[in-house]
Every structure is written in C-alpha cells, then in structure tokens.
DNA sequence: TTGACTTAGTGTATATACGACACTATAGTG
DNA sequence: CACTATAGTGTCGTATATACACTAAGTCAA
C-alpha cells in the first residue's frame, strides 16, 4: 500500500501503433480482458512504473504488444478529464508509434483477450476516450507527412519509389503524380540508391533505395 | 491521507505565460517561496485537483498568477523523468498561454516570494527542468507564428498593422518588409478595419483593425 | 523470336507564390 | 507654411508547384 498526504491520480501511457499492411494504414487494438470495458477494444497501454520515464514506459508497452523496439515513437497529447476512467482519476499520456511494414509481429499481451490490426474505416467502438485519442493521432500523422520526413519510418530497409509513393497515397487518401512526387522526394536528398533492383513480374525492374539517416525525422517545409 | 494499492505519481500543471511588453517578448516567472529550489525562479504552476481537468487546472493557475481569463491556452508537452523533482515522482503537464498586451496585471500568488516578467535574453537560472520546458515553448511559439494566426492572440481589441508587424518582428527576431507583410496579412482575411484611426504624433494617422474571430487560431500554411 | 503486357522511369511548359525594392500621403509642430 | 515622422501603396523578377504523355525494360506466351 502507498500513502500520500494529498490525493494522486493514476498515470498511464497509451500508444497508437501504426503500420502499413495490405496497402492500408492499420493500427493495433487490444480487446480488454479485465474491467472496466471488459470485452471492448482499446488502445494498448498501461500504468507507468515509478522508475521509468514516460517514453520508457511507452517503449516497454510497445515491445510487450508487438515485439518491436527502436522504432519511431513520439508523444502525442495528455488526456486528463476527471471522469474518463470510471475506476479512479487517470491521466493518460498518449504516444504514437510507426512500425515499418516488414517488422510486424504481434504478441499476445497478458491482459488482453485478443489483439488485432484495424484499418481506419473498419474501427470498432472503443473504450474510454480512445476515439478522441485516435482522431488526434491521425490528424498529427497526416499533418507531419506534409512537413517532415515521417513517411520514411514506415519503409523497410530497401524500397522502391513506387512503394514510397503508395505510403503517401494511402495515408493522405489521394493520388499523386508520379513525376512530381519523384522530383520532390529526390530533391530532399534523404534517400539514395542501394544499387539493387526489385524484379517481381513481367516488367522493368525497379531501383531500390534506402534512407540515408533512418532514425531521423526532419522538418522539410 | 490517501492510500493506493500501487504507487501513484503527483501530477502538476505548469504554464509558460507570454506577453509583449516594451517591444519585447516576456514571460512570467515566480520566485519559489518553499522547498525545493526555494528562492529560485520557476514557471508558475501547481498540483492538479481531483475534480478539475488539466486545462481547467492550467486556467486556474493562470488566473491566480495574472488575473486574466479567456485567453489563448494550449497544451505543450508532458514531462515525466523519474528524478525531475527531488521530493517525489512528479509528472508535469506543461501549457503555454498568450496574453494581449493590454491585459497584463500581475497578482502576487500565495506561495511565491516574488513574481516578474522576463525577456528571453535576461532569463535567470530556473528550477527543475523548466529551462527545457521554456525551450520547447519558444520553439512552438515561433513555429506557430508561421503557419497559424497565433500572433493575433497578443493583440488588443484594436491595433494598427505596424503594431501587428512588430509582434512578428519581435518574436521572430528579424525585420520584415512592410509591403509584403501587409499583402500577406490582409490576404488571410482574418482582420478588418474598425473605421477608427490612431493618431499619436506629428504624422499620418494609422487605420485601426480588429480580428474577425478573436478566439480562433487557424492553420494557414 | 517476336509481340503483347506490365510497371519503371523521365522533362517541359505554365501558373502561382514569394521576395526585393522606393516613393507618395497625411497629420502635428514650431 | 515648411519640416518631420510614420502610414500606406505596386511592380517586376525569381523560385516553386502543378499539369501532363511517352519511352524503357523485363516476362511470358504464341
């Protein structure tokens, strides 16, 4: 038992985990195995431990649910309405993470009935205020595609320009002119040819590229 | 006394309160009257109450320190390094507020020795990790001047275009061409002439403008 | 071996936005 | 009425973004 002179809220970290799969933007939800909202879908997350920072807590949860580490993770917003959790006062610091399409591997977390990837247009009703969190995460994601090199965080080690363009088209939900896209993306000077080619059908092979500084997300305006 | 089955951190709200005064961007600091860091300057803030939201807590602190309400206030970032407060684990949700230049009125808060407005280039050493918070707040402020109508939040009810331009020049620390600035700001169609003029010297009087939707901060790209 | 199919890859012309730049207008003051 | 100080205004060149269509190269089947 832990005793304080003044009341303290609980603090949790929830994560919106995005990846691209089947040419769709998908995010990870867990089916809650315990109260409250038992049986409902929710964002993965959990209480922070007293000896870890907020980001460390987010990375721990991320690895517990997906097995991945070292991916892009950024703080999104902090939610603290008094009644957002029926049990007690809970402050939730939300993060969002982007996982490259070749590193997806779900683990079943201990406190979840089920885990699954959902596309934006097939989301179930969510527990708590998680729909609000999701709306803000998606807004941030779309905005950052425009003014940063965030999209590279979805790419595997080697990729073609067509694949990269599809990432933009999938998330922004609009078609982009191929020539203008290539002009623009190459002018950023963030990617380089690997020298390899991808051949996957009865047509000209595509040059493969890699990101020069994979971890870095730059503001490009 | 309050007891919990698991340890809970304390949660505070700190605010970076900006205003423009003497043609300089200034922010409010308080000299701490109690431990820890007694006698050191720090951002105004305090513990959240269990029945108020995070934004309500920030507005309460803002009004306690300055007497103003109804001004622009936005969540900045949440800080939660385990050792950032020597007393106990403290999570701080930081906000920043912008106060119009004609509404500045400091009240002495109960737990502070002194209160004062500081320009960016005359900041004292700060308590906790408040210098980090300040750096992030300033970065956000500068960025948002460019792609939103945030600057209007500093303006009094009526103002001249020259005054508005000075706001941009002061915060961005660079001179702007008068004609280009006017072209740009008027093309936004966010302000309109009031019909009044300001006469304050031996020269042509300046037209006064007002913001069409004072509370609103739009993204303008 | 050749032709048909499929995706990769490339350049130009036009429209729009942005930045540099200098003079006239109008009030107050002595 | 002349001097001074700030308000207010337009054009042109450059850079940036957008629209748009054909050739290149590999596979496979006739």
Tab-separated table of C-alpha atoms (C1' of nucleotides) in Angstrom:
chain	number	residue	atom	x	y	z
A	1	UNK	CA	0.000	0.000	0.000
A	2	UNK	CA	1.149	3.508	-0.771
A	3	UNK	CA	0.026	6.509	1.214
A	4	UNK	CA	0.108	10.216	0.322
A	5	UNK	CA	-0.895	13.392	2.111
A	6	UNK	CA	-2.837	14.602	-0.925
A	7	UNK	CA	-4.760	12.538	-3.498
A	8	UNK	CA	-2.721	11.415	-6.530
A	9	UNK	CA	-4.095	10.374	-9.884
A	10	UNK	CA	-3.013	7.217	-11.658
A	11	UNK	CA	-0.892	7.823	-14.751
A	12	UNK	CA	-0.973	5.565	-17.787
A	13	UNK	CA	0.696	5.571	-21.172
A	14	UNK	CA	-1.371	4.562	-24.206
A	15	UNK	CA	0.051	4.068	-27.686
A	16	UNK	CA	-1.395	4.352	-31.143
A	17	UNK	CA	0.682	1.850	-33.097
A	18	UNK	CA	0.521	2.347	-36.851
A	19	UNK	CA	1.776	0.194	-39.643
A	20	UNK	CA	1.033	-0.330	-43.325
A	21	UNK	CA	-0.348	-3.694	-44.344
A	22	UNK	CA	-2.327	-4.825	-47.403
A	23	UNK	CA	-1.945	-1.302	-48.808
A	24	UNK	CA	-3.857	0.121	-45.875
A	25	UNK	CA	-2.946	2.139	-42.817
A	26	UNK	CA	-3.656	-0.050	-39.817
A	27	UNK	CA	-3.394	0.345	-36.075
A	28	UNK	CA	-3.173	-2.083	-33.213
A	29	UNK	CA	-6.053	-2.551	-30.779
A	30	UNK	CA	-6.451	-4.955	-27.918
A	31	UNK	CA	-9.635	-6.496	-26.639
A	32	UNK	CA	-9.803	-5.758	-22.945
A	33	UNK	CA	-9.726	-8.830	-20.735
A	34	UNK	CA	-10.414	-7.021	-17.447
A	35	UNK	CA	-12.663	-4.336	-16.048
A	36	UNK	CA	-13.651	-1.710	-16.931
A	37	UNK	CA	-14.903	-2.049	-20.524
A	38	UNK	CA	-14.193	-5.806	-20.473
A	39	UNK	CA	-14.552	-7.219	-23.973
A	40	UNK	CA	-14.285	-3.825	-25.636
A	41	UNK	CA	-11.461	-2.820	-27.957
A	42	UNK	CA	-8.959	-0.242	-26.722
A	43	UNK	CA	-5.521	1.199	-27.361
A	44	UNK	CA	-2.644	-0.756	-25.868
A	45	UNK	CA	-1.157	0.852	-22.791
A	46	UNK	CA	-0.689	0.571	-19.077
A	47	UNK	CA	0.325	2.192	-15.852
A	48	UNK	CA	3.731	3.788	-15.611
A	49	UNK	CA	6.299	2.376	-13.252
A	50	UNK	CA	7.889	4.751	-10.769
A	51	UNK	CA	11.443	4.265	-12.022
A	52	UNK	CA	10.875	4.707	-15.755
A	53	UNK	CA	10.325	7.839	-17.832
A	54	UNK	CA	7.154	8.315	-19.858
A	55	UNK	CA	8.895	7.403	-23.089
A	56	UNK	CA	10.457	4.336	-21.496
A	57	UNK	CA	7.003	3.254	-20.351
A	58	UNK	CA	5.673	3.726	-23.880
A	59	UNK	CA	8.534	1.716	-25.395
A	60	UNK	CA	8.019	-1.039	-22.845
A	61	UNK	CA	4.313	-1.293	-23.711
A	62	UNK	CA	5.130	-1.155	-27.401
A	63	UNK	CA	7.566	-4.031	-27.130
A	64	UNK	CA	5.200	-6.071	-24.956
A	65	UNK	CA	2.454	-5.839	-27.576
A	66	UNK	CA	4.424	-6.034	-30.796
A	67	UNK	CA	7.920	-7.283	-30.037
A	68	UNK	CA	9.477	-4.357	-31.864
A	69	UNK	CA	11.926	-1.816	-30.460
A	70	UNK	CA	13.906	1.051	-31.870
A	71	UNK	CA	11.063	2.395	-33.982
A	72	UNK	CA	9.716	5.932	-34.250
A	73	UNK	CA	7.785	6.988	-31.141
A	74	UNK	CA	6.538	10.463	-30.304
A	75	UNK	CA	4.417	11.949	-27.566
A	76	UNK	CA	1.002	12.973	-28.838
A	77	UNK	CA	-1.092	14.592	-26.109
A	78	UNK	CA	-2.099	14.131	-22.483
A	79	UNK	CA	-5.696	13.408	-21.545
A	80	UNK	CA	-6.995	14.160	-18.069
A	81	UNK	CA	-10.748	14.676	-17.884
A	82	UNK	CA	-11.799	13.766	-14.333
A	83	UNK	CA	-14.324	11.061	-15.291
A	84	UNK	CA	-12.595	9.496	-18.282
A	85	UNK	CA	-11.934	6.289	-16.327
A	86	UNK	CA	-14.737	5.030	-14.073
A	87	UNK	CA	-12.351	3.423	-11.586
A	88	UNK	CA	-10.334	6.372	-10.384
A	89	UNK	CA	-8.783	9.570	-11.688
A	90	UNK	CA	-6.457	8.559	-14.529
A	91	UNK	CA	-4.165	10.831	-16.523
A	92	UNK	CA	-3.104	9.250	-19.817
A	93	UNK	CA	-0.070	10.370	-21.764
A	94	UNK	CA	-0.664	9.214	-25.330
A	95	UNK	CA	2.126	8.327	-27.769
A	96	UNK	CA	2.070	7.200	-31.363
A	97	UNK	CA	4.497	4.794	-32.992
A	98	UNK	CA	5.219	3.899	-36.617
A	99	UNK	CA	6.350	0.393	-37.488
A	100	UNK	CA	7.990	-0.484	-40.827
A	101	UNK	CA	5.876	-2.826	-42.879
A	102	UNK	CA	8.399	-5.666	-42.633
A	103	UNK	CA	8.632	-5.726	-38.845
A	104	UNK	CA	5.082	-6.544	-37.861
A	105	UNK	CA	4.805	-9.321	-35.329
A	106	UNK	CA	2.033	-9.353	-32.763
A	107	UNK	CA	2.481	-10.929	-29.384
A	108	UNK	CA	-0.489	-11.655	-27.198
A	109	UNK	CA	-0.202	-9.450	-24.139
A	110	UNK	CA	-1.084	-10.933	-20.803
A	111	UNK	CA	-4.063	-8.747	-20.000
A	112	UNK	CA	-5.768	-8.860	-23.392
A	113	UNK	CA	-8.301	-11.306	-24.754
A	114	UNK	CA	-7.271	-10.618	-28.303
A	115	UNK	CA	-5.105	-8.348	-30.405
A	116	UNK	CA	-5.689	-7.139	-33.929
A	117	UNK	CA	-4.795	-4.698	-36.664
A	118	UNK	CA	-7.634	-2.454	-37.832
A	119	UNK	CA	-7.913	-0.184	-40.832
A	120	UNK	CA	-9.218	3.334	-40.284
A	121	UNK	CA	-12.539	2.544	-41.967
A	122	UNK	CA	-13.286	-0.613	-40.006
A	123	UNK	CA	-12.705	0.543	-36.448
A	124	UNK	CA	-14.925	-0.882	-33.727
A	125	UNK	CA	-16.342	1.222	-30.914
A	126	UNK	CA	-13.561	1.894	-28.452
A	127	UNK	CA	-13.292	2.005	-24.671
A	128	UNK	CA	-12.674	5.191	-22.664
A	129	UNK	CA	-11.986	8.311	-24.762
A	130	UNK	CA	-9.772	6.348	-27.130
A	131	UNK	CA	-11.657	7.507	-30.200
A	132	UNK	CA	-10.647	11.058	-29.368
A	133	UNK	CA	-7.023	9.989	-28.991
A	134	UNK	CA	-7.153	8.211	-32.335
A	135	UNK	CA	-8.613	11.255	-34.067
A	136	UNK	CA	-5.788	13.419	-32.782
A	137	UNK	CA	-3.152	10.843	-33.723
A	138	UNK	CA	-4.446	10.611	-37.271
A	139	UNK	CA	-4.533	14.387	-37.600
A	140	UNK	CA	-0.895	14.576	-36.459
A	141	UNK	CA	0.142	11.778	-38.806
A	142	UNK	CA	-1.434	13.414	-41.852
A	143	UNK	CA	-0.013	16.826	-40.975
A	144	UNK	CA	3.513	15.504	-40.442
A	145	UNK	CA	3.595	13.682	-43.756
A	146	UNK	CA	3.486	17.095	-45.404
A	147	UNK	CA	6.137	18.959	-43.490
A	148	UNK	CA	8.509	16.207	-42.345
A	149	UNK	CA	10.161	13.008	-43.483
A	150	UNK	CA	7.916	10.953	-41.196
A	151	UNK	CA	6.781	8.638	-44.004
A	152	UNK	CA	10.238	7.036	-44.207
A	153	UNK	CA	9.558	5.469	-40.803
A	154	UNK	CA	7.113	3.072	-42.451
A	155	UNK	CA	9.627	1.857	-45.034
A	156	UNK	CA	11.664	-1.361	-44.843
A	157	UNK	CA	15.447	-1.211	-45.295
A	158	UNK	CA	15.167	-1.186	-49.083
A	159	UNK	CA	12.184	0.080	-51.008
A	160	UNK	CA	11.157	1.382	-54.410
A	161	UNK	CA	9.928	4.879	-55.161
A	162	UNK	CA	6.558	3.428	-56.130
A	163	UNK	CA	6.224	1.813	-52.703
A	164	UNK	CA	7.106	5.105	-51.028
A	165	UNK	CA	4.551	6.933	-53.136
A	166	UNK	CA	1.922	4.390	-52.137
A	167	UNK	CA	2.579	5.216	-48.481
A	168	UNK	CA	1.709	8.851	-49.131
A	169	UNK	CA	-1.298	7.967	-51.236
A	170	UNK	CA	-2.608	5.512	-48.661
A	171	UNK	CA	-2.357	7.865	-45.701
A	172	UNK	CA	-3.388	11.061	-47.472
A	173	UNK	CA	-6.131	9.227	-49.380
A	174	UNK	CA	-5.336	10.948	-52.648
A	175	UNK	CA	-3.468	10.161	-55.819
A	176	UNK	CA	-0.147	11.860	-56.508
A	177	UNK	CA	1.502	12.499	-59.875
A	178	UNK	CA	4.404	10.116	-60.269
A	179	UNK	CA	6.858	12.549	-61.869
A	180	UNK	CA	6.187	15.381	-59.452
A	181	UNK	CA	6.449	13.005	-56.497
A	182	UNK	CA	9.846	11.682	-57.635
A	183	UNK	CA	11.169	15.172	-58.314
A	184	UNK	CA	10.082	16.290	-54.862
A	185	UNK	CA	11.268	13.260	-52.891
A	186	UNK	CA	14.684	13.138	-54.587
A	187	UNK	CA	15.196	16.876	-54.066
A	188	UNK	CA	15.030	16.243	-50.312
A	189	UNK	CA	18.254	14.264	-50.648
A	190	UNK	CA	17.222	11.976	-47.818
A	191	UNK	CA	17.343	8.718	-49.764
A	192	UNK	CA	19.906	7.093	-52.045
A	193	UNK	CA	20.044	4.178	-54.459
A	194	UNK	CA	21.289	0.907	-52.995
A	195	UNK	CA	22.363	-0.405	-56.388
A	196	UNK	CA	19.927	-3.291	-56.110
A	197	UNK	CA	16.779	-3.866	-58.106
A	198	UNK	CA	13.439	-5.415	-57.362
A	199	UNK	CA	12.066	-7.730	-60.030
A	200	UNK	CA	8.604	-9.055	-59.379
A	201	UNK	CA	6.751	-9.552	-62.602
A	202	UNK	CA	6.781	-9.239	-66.348
A	203	UNK	CA	8.039	-5.662	-66.458
A	204	UNK	CA	11.018	-3.384	-65.961
A	205	UNK	CA	12.665	-3.864	-62.552
A	206	UNK	CA	12.538	-1.020	-60.035
A	207	UNK	CA	15.594	0.562	-58.444
A	208	UNK	CA	15.797	0.071	-54.695
A	209	UNK	CA	16.528	2.976	-52.350
A	210	UNK	CA	17.483	3.314	-48.724
A	211	UNK	CA	17.047	6.168	-46.219
A	212	UNK	CA	20.368	7.925	-45.546
A	213	UNK	CA	19.644	8.568	-41.853
A	214	UNK	CA	16.982	6.030	-40.903
A	215	UNK	CA	16.237	7.240	-37.372
A	216	UNK	CA	15.984	10.907	-38.233
A	217	UNK	CA	12.720	12.712	-38.919
A	218	UNK	CA	13.406	16.113	-40.420
A	219	UNK	CA	11.186	19.138	-40.855
A	220	UNK	CA	11.173	19.959	-44.547
A	221	UNK	CA	8.576	22.715	-45.067
B	1	UNK	CA	-4.332	10.613	3.956
B	2	UNK	CA	-4.853	8.775	0.695
B	3	UNK	CA	-3.758	5.206	0.064
B	4	UNK	CA	-3.461	3.214	-3.128
B	5	UNK	CA	-2.612	-0.363	-3.958
B	6	UNK	CA	0.092	0.764	-6.425
B	7	UNK	CA	2.321	3.834	-6.223
B	8	UNK	CA	0.916	6.958	-7.909
B	9	UNK	CA	2.922	9.944	-9.103
B	10	UNK	CA	1.954	13.503	-8.323
B	11	UNK	CA	0.691	15.480	-11.311
B	12	UNK	CA	1.229	19.201	-11.743
B	13	UNK	CA	0.396	21.738	-14.398
B	14	UNK	CA	2.980	24.398	-15.261
B	15	UNK	CA	2.348	27.332	-17.577
B	16	UNK	CA	4.584	29.433	-19.785
B	17	UNK	CA	2.760	32.753	-19.801
B	18	UNK	CA	3.835	35.041	-22.637
B	19	UNK	CA	3.028	38.645	-23.293
B	20	UNK	CA	4.536	41.545	-25.216
B	21	UNK	CA	5.720	44.491	-23.214
B	22	UNK	CA	8.258	47.249	-24.010
B	23	UNK	CA	8.557	45.799	-27.527
B	24	UNK	CA	9.896	42.560	-26.092
B	25	UNK	CA	8.525	39.056	-25.677
B	26	UNK	CA	8.299	38.433	-21.955
B	27	UNK	CA	7.238	35.545	-19.798
B	28	UNK	CA	6.123	35.256	-16.221
B	29	UNK	CA	8.298	33.596	-13.601
B	30	UNK	CA	7.786	33.233	-9.886
B	31	UNK	CA	10.422	33.103	-7.196
B	32	UNK	CA	9.782	29.963	-5.217
B	33	UNK	CA	8.889	30.542	-1.574
B	34	UNK	CA	9.012	26.896	-0.483
B	35	UNK	CA	11.154	23.824	-0.921
B	36	UNK	CA	12.569	22.520	-3.139
B	37	UNK	CA	14.585	25.164	-5.014
B	38	UNK	CA	13.487	27.833	-2.520
B	39	UNK	CA	14.489	31.260	-3.770
B	40	UNK	CA	14.960	30.076	-7.343
B	41	UNK	CA	12.858	31.288	-10.259
B	42	UNK	CA	10.414	28.842	-11.810
B	43	UNK	CA	7.381	28.598	-14.049
B	44	UNK	CA	4.052	29.205	-12.329
B	45	UNK	CA	2.080	26.028	-11.735
B	46	UNK	CA	0.789	23.659	-9.150
B	47	UNK	CA	-0.798	20.324	-8.356
B	48	UNK	CA	-3.991	19.372	-10.105
B	49	UNK	CA	-7.168	18.942	-8.107
B	50	UNK	CA	-9.053	15.695	-8.479
B	51	UNK	CA	-12.234	17.250	-9.801
B	52	UNK	CA	-10.788	19.509	-12.492
B	53	UNK	CA	-9.480	18.734	-15.964
B	54	UNK	CA	-5.893	19.506	-16.932
B	55	UNK	CA	-6.920	22.590	-18.873
B	56	UNK	CA	-9.095	23.776	-16.001
B	57	UNK	CA	-6.131	23.403	-13.684
B	58	UNK	CA	-3.988	25.434	-16.073
B	59	UNK	CA	-6.619	28.180	-16.343
B	60	UNK	CA	-6.972	28.273	-12.569
B	61	UNK	CA	-3.216	28.711	-12.118
B	62	UNK	CA	-3.146	31.291	-14.896
B	63	UNK	CA	-5.860	33.352	-13.256
B	64	UNK	CA	-4.275	33.036	-9.799
B	65	UNK	CA	-0.994	34.461	-11.107
B	66	UNK	CA	-2.204	37.044	-13.605
B	67	UNK	CA	-5.887	37.706	-13.012
B	68	UNK	CA	-6.696	37.089	-16.664
B	69	UNK	CA	-9.108	34.551	-18.072
B	70	UNK	CA	-10.422	33.698	-21.501
B	71	UNK	CA	-7.041	33.962	-23.193
B	72	UNK	CA	-5.305	31.537	-25.535
B	73	UNK	CA	-4.045	28.439	-23.743
B	74	UNK	CA	-2.687	25.280	-25.324
B	75	UNK	CA	-1.107	22.099	-24.054
B	76	UNK	CA	2.599	21.968	-24.826
B	77	UNK	CA	4.146	18.702	-23.651
B	78	UNK	CA	4.245	16.375	-20.675
B	79	UNK	CA	7.444	15.875	-18.699
B	80	UNK	CA	7.965	12.795	-16.606
B	81	UNK	CA	11.612	11.936	-15.992
B	82	UNK	CA	11.735	9.957	-12.724
B	83	UNK	CA	14.135	12.290	-10.892
B	84	UNK	CA	12.964	15.679	-12.173
B	85	UNK	CA	11.572	16.604	-8.744
B	86	UNK	CA	13.656	15.659	-5.711
B	87	UNK	CA	10.623	15.247	-3.441
B	88	UNK	CA	8.687	12.516	-5.205
B	89	UNK	CA	7.791	11.325	-8.687
B	90	UNK	CA	6.095	14.272	-10.394
B	91	UNK	CA	4.553	14.310	-13.870
B	92	UNK	CA	4.136	17.839	-15.214
B	93	UNK	CA	1.752	18.708	-17.998
B	94	UNK	CA	3.023	21.989	-19.450
B	95	UNK	CA	0.800	24.579	-21.107
B	96	UNK	CA	1.558	27.901	-22.715
B	97	UNK	CA	-0.654	30.974	-22.685
B	98	UNK	CA	-0.615	34.217	-24.660
B	99	UNK	CA	-1.872	37.403	-23.045
B	100	UNK	CA	-2.799	40.506	-25.070
B	101	UNK	CA	-0.526	43.434	-24.325
B	102	UNK	CA	-3.323	45.485	-22.738
B	103	UNK	CA	-4.413	42.891	-20.185
B	104	UNK	CA	-1.270	42.449	-18.120
B	105	UNK	CA	-1.887	42.580	-14.409
B	106	UNK	CA	0.212	40.533	-12.021
B	107	UNK	CA	-1.157	39.319	-8.734
B	108	UNK	CA	1.153	38.022	-6.076
B	109	UNK	CA	0.431	34.338	-5.650
B	110	UNK	CA	0.351	32.932	-2.171
B	111	UNK	CA	3.275	30.541	-2.435
B	112	UNK	CA	5.693	32.834	-4.251
B	113	UNK	CA	8.204	35.270	-2.858
B	114	UNK	CA	8.090	37.404	-5.969
B	115	UNK	CA	6.707	37.498	-9.476
B	116	UNK	CA	8.211	39.070	-12.546
B	117	UNK	CA	8.205	39.377	-16.315
B	118	UNK	CA	11.451	38.348	-18.020
B	119	UNK	CA	12.639	38.851	-21.571
B	120	UNK	CA	14.149	35.865	-23.362
B	121	UNK	CA	17.661	37.301	-23.166
B	122	UNK	CA	17.592	38.066	-19.462
B	123	UNK	CA	16.351	34.795	-18.037
B	124	UNK	CA	17.732	33.672	-14.687
B	125	UNK	CA	18.676	30.071	-13.958
B	126	UNK	CA	15.482	28.127	-13.413
B	127	UNK	CA	14.367	25.401	-11.007
B	128	UNK	CA	13.618	21.798	-12.052
B	129	UNK	CA	13.741	21.144	-15.810
B	130	UNK	CA	11.954	24.402	-16.535
B	131	UNK	CA	14.597	25.577	-18.973
B	132	UNK	CA	13.789	22.594	-21.146
B	133	UNK	CA	10.081	23.411	-20.976
B	134	UNK	CA	10.812	27.015	-21.937
B	135	UNK	CA	12.920	25.959	-24.900
B	136	UNK	CA	10.109	23.792	-26.216
B	137	UNK	CA	7.521	26.516	-25.649
B	138	UNK	CA	9.572	29.043	-27.562
B	139	UNK	CA	10.105	26.622	-30.409
B	140	UNK	CA	6.354	26.015	-30.634
B	141	UNK	CA	5.603	29.741	-30.483
B	142	UNK	CA	7.997	30.578	-33.309
B	143	UNK	CA	6.772	27.690	-35.446
B	144	UNK	CA	3.102	28.565	-34.974
B	145	UNK	CA	3.609	32.198	-35.956
B	146	UNK	CA	4.461	30.941	-39.425
B	147	UNK	CA	1.659	28.513	-40.073
B	148	UNK	CA	-1.198	29.835	-37.929
B	149	UNK	CA	-2.875	33.038	-36.827
B	150	UNK	CA	-1.452	32.686	-33.327
B	151	UNK	CA	0.042	36.192	-33.328
B	152	UNK	CA	-3.403	37.782	-33.146
B	153	UNK	CA	-3.709	36.444	-29.601
B	154	UNK	CA	-1.208	39.076	-28.463
B	155	UNK	CA	-3.195	41.967	-29.932
B	156	UNK	CA	-5.543	44.299	-28.051
B	157	UNK	CA	-9.084	44.819	-29.377
B	158	UNK	CA	-7.939	47.441	-31.870
B	159	UNK	CA	-4.484	47.643	-33.343
B	160	UNK	CA	-2.538	49.015	-36.302
B	161	UNK	CA	-0.785	46.949	-38.940
B	162	UNK	CA	2.520	48.368	-37.778
B	163	UNK	CA	1.874	47.071	-34.261
B	164	UNK	CA	0.996	43.650	-35.649
B	165	UNK	CA	4.139	43.618	-37.742
B	166	UNK	CA	6.186	44.475	-34.661
B	167	UNK	CA	4.789	41.385	-32.936
B	168	UNK	CA	6.157	39.194	-35.708
B	169	UNK	CA	9.474	41.039	-35.786
B	170	UNK	CA	9.880	40.826	-32.028
B	171	UNK	CA	9.194	37.116	-31.753
B	172	UNK	CA	10.945	36.014	-34.930
B	173	UNK	CA	13.858	38.386	-34.264
B	174	UNK	CA	14.032	39.562	-37.852
B	175	UNK	CA	12.874	42.521	-39.876
B	176	UNK	CA	10.010	42.075	-42.308
B	177	UNK	CA	9.284	44.137	-45.410
B	178	UNK	CA	6.296	46.365	-44.721
B	179	UNK	CA	4.577	45.950	-48.076
B	180	UNK	CA	4.970	42.197	-48.273
B	181	UNK	CA	3.756	41.845	-44.693
B	182	UNK	CA	0.595	43.850	-45.364
B	183	UNK	CA	-0.120	41.990	-48.564
B	184	UNK	CA	0.214	38.678	-46.739
B	185	UNK	CA	-1.719	39.546	-43.598
B	186	UNK	CA	-4.622	41.131	-45.474
B	187	UNK	CA	-4.852	38.187	-47.870
B	188	UNK	CA	-5.613	35.976	-44.844
B	189	UNK	CA	-8.891	37.887	-44.467
B	190	UNK	CA	-8.779	37.423	-40.711
B	191	UNK	CA	-8.805	41.099	-39.765
B	192	UNK	CA	-10.953	44.078	-40.805
B	193	UNK	CA	-10.816	47.853	-40.430
B	194	UNK	CA	-12.712	49.219	-37.468
B	195	UNK	CA	-13.120	52.617	-39.101
B	196	UNK	CA	-11.141	54.262	-36.322
B	197	UNK	CA	-7.706	55.796	-36.516
B	198	UNK	CA	-4.810	56.067	-34.131
B	199	UNK	CA	-3.130	59.468	-34.003
B	200	UNK	CA	-0.082	59.686	-31.816
B	201	UNK	CA	2.373	62.152	-33.215
B	202	UNK	CA	3.239	64.550	-35.998
B	203	UNK	CA	2.480	62.176	-38.845
B	204	UNK	CA	-0.269	60.462	-40.791
B	205	UNK	CA	-2.690	58.528	-38.531
B	206	UNK	CA	-2.843	54.744	-38.770
B	207	UNK	CA	-6.001	52.775	-39.531
B	208	UNK	CA	-7.116	50.525	-36.693
B	209	UNK	CA	-8.041	46.895	-37.306
B	210	UNK	CA	-9.783	44.190	-35.326
B	211	UNK	CA	-9.628	40.389	-35.542
B	212	UNK	CA	-12.803	38.961	-37.100
B	213	UNK	CA	-12.884	35.858	-34.888
B	214	UNK	CA	-10.802	36.740	-31.834
B	215	UNK	CA	-10.788	33.344	-30.109
B	216	UNK	CA	-9.938	31.319	-33.181
B	217	UNK	CA	-6.425	30.256	-34.152
B	218	UNK	CA	-6.385	28.948	-37.700
B	219	UNK	CA	-3.805	26.951	-39.606
B	220	UNK	CA	-2.846	28.949	-42.670
B	221	UNK	CA	0.056	27.183	-44.400
C	1	DT	C1'	11.835	-14.814	-81.872
C	2	DT	C1'	8.684	-11.679	-81.550
C	3	DG	C1'	4.863	-9.281	-79.967
C	4	DA	C1'	1.925	-8.127	-76.139
C	5	DC	C1'	1.625	-6.803	-71.498
C	6	DT	C1'	3.049	-4.521	-67.263
C	7	DT	C1'	5.313	-1.469	-64.313
C	8	DA	C1'	9.591	1.825	-64.123
C	9	DG	C1'	11.350	5.922	-65.306
C	10	DT	C1'	11.823	10.610	-67.386
C	11	DG	C1'	11.171	16.500	-68.975
C	12	DT	C1'	8.824	20.625	-70.265
C	13	DA	C1'	5.684	24.325	-70.128
C	14	DT	C1'	2.559	27.054	-67.392
C	15	DA	C1'	0.702	29.089	-63.316
C	16	DT	C1'	1.279	30.620	-58.740
C	17	DA	C1'	3.667	32.280	-54.710
C	18	DC	C1'	7.376	34.819	-52.725
C	19	DG	C1'	10.804	38.408	-52.214
C	20	DA	C1'	13.110	42.630	-53.317
C	21	DC	C1'	12.576	47.295	-53.753
C	22	DA	C1'	11.164	53.368	-53.295
C	23	DC	C1'	8.076	56.731	-53.401
C	24	DT	C1'	3.652	59.420	-52.024
C	25	DA	C1'	0.122	60.709	-48.263
C	26	DT	C1'	-1.179	62.946	-44.102
C	27	DA	C1'	-1.061	64.609	-39.719
C	28	DG	C1'	1.460	67.514	-35.972
C	29	DT	C1'	4.589	71.095	-34.593
C	30	DG	C1'	7.157	75.324	-34.432
D	1	DC	C1'	3.936	77.068	-44.247
D	2	DA	C1'	7.838	74.297	-44.054
D	3	DC	C1'	9.726	70.387	-41.714
D	4	DT	C1'	9.396	65.870	-39.755
D	5	DA	C1'	7.755	61.369	-38.795
D	6	DT	C1'	5.055	57.460	-39.633
D	7	DA	C1'	1.257	55.353	-42.833
D	8	DG	C1'	0.304	53.452	-46.898
D	9	DT	C1'	0.841	51.610	-51.680
D	10	DG	C1'	2.525	48.424	-56.690
D	11	DT	C1'	5.598	46.160	-59.896
D	12	DC	C1'	8.762	43.065	-61.561
D	13	DG	C1'	11.819	39.137	-61.383
D	14	DT	C1'	12.610	34.619	-59.443
D	15	DA	C1'	11.545	30.414	-57.390
D	16	DT	C1'	8.192	26.925	-56.563
D	17	DA	C1'	4.396	23.944	-57.660
D	18	DT	C1'	1.407	21.793	-60.971
D	19	DA	C1'	-0.318	19.618	-65.132
D	20	DC	C1'	0.613	16.396	-68.449
D	21	DA	C1'	2.414	11.693	-72.057
D	22	DC	C1'	5.704	8.987	-73.822
D	23	DT	C1'	9.840	5.621	-73.759
D	24	DA	C1'	12.409	1.694	-71.248
D	25	DA	C1'	12.957	-2.901	-69.800
D	26	DG	C1'	11.701	-7.205	-68.282
D	27	DT	C1'	8.415	-11.560	-68.578
D	28	DC	C1'	5.633	-14.694	-70.819
D	29	DA	C1'	3.110	-16.941	-74.290
D	30	DA	C1'	2.093	-17.784	-79.090
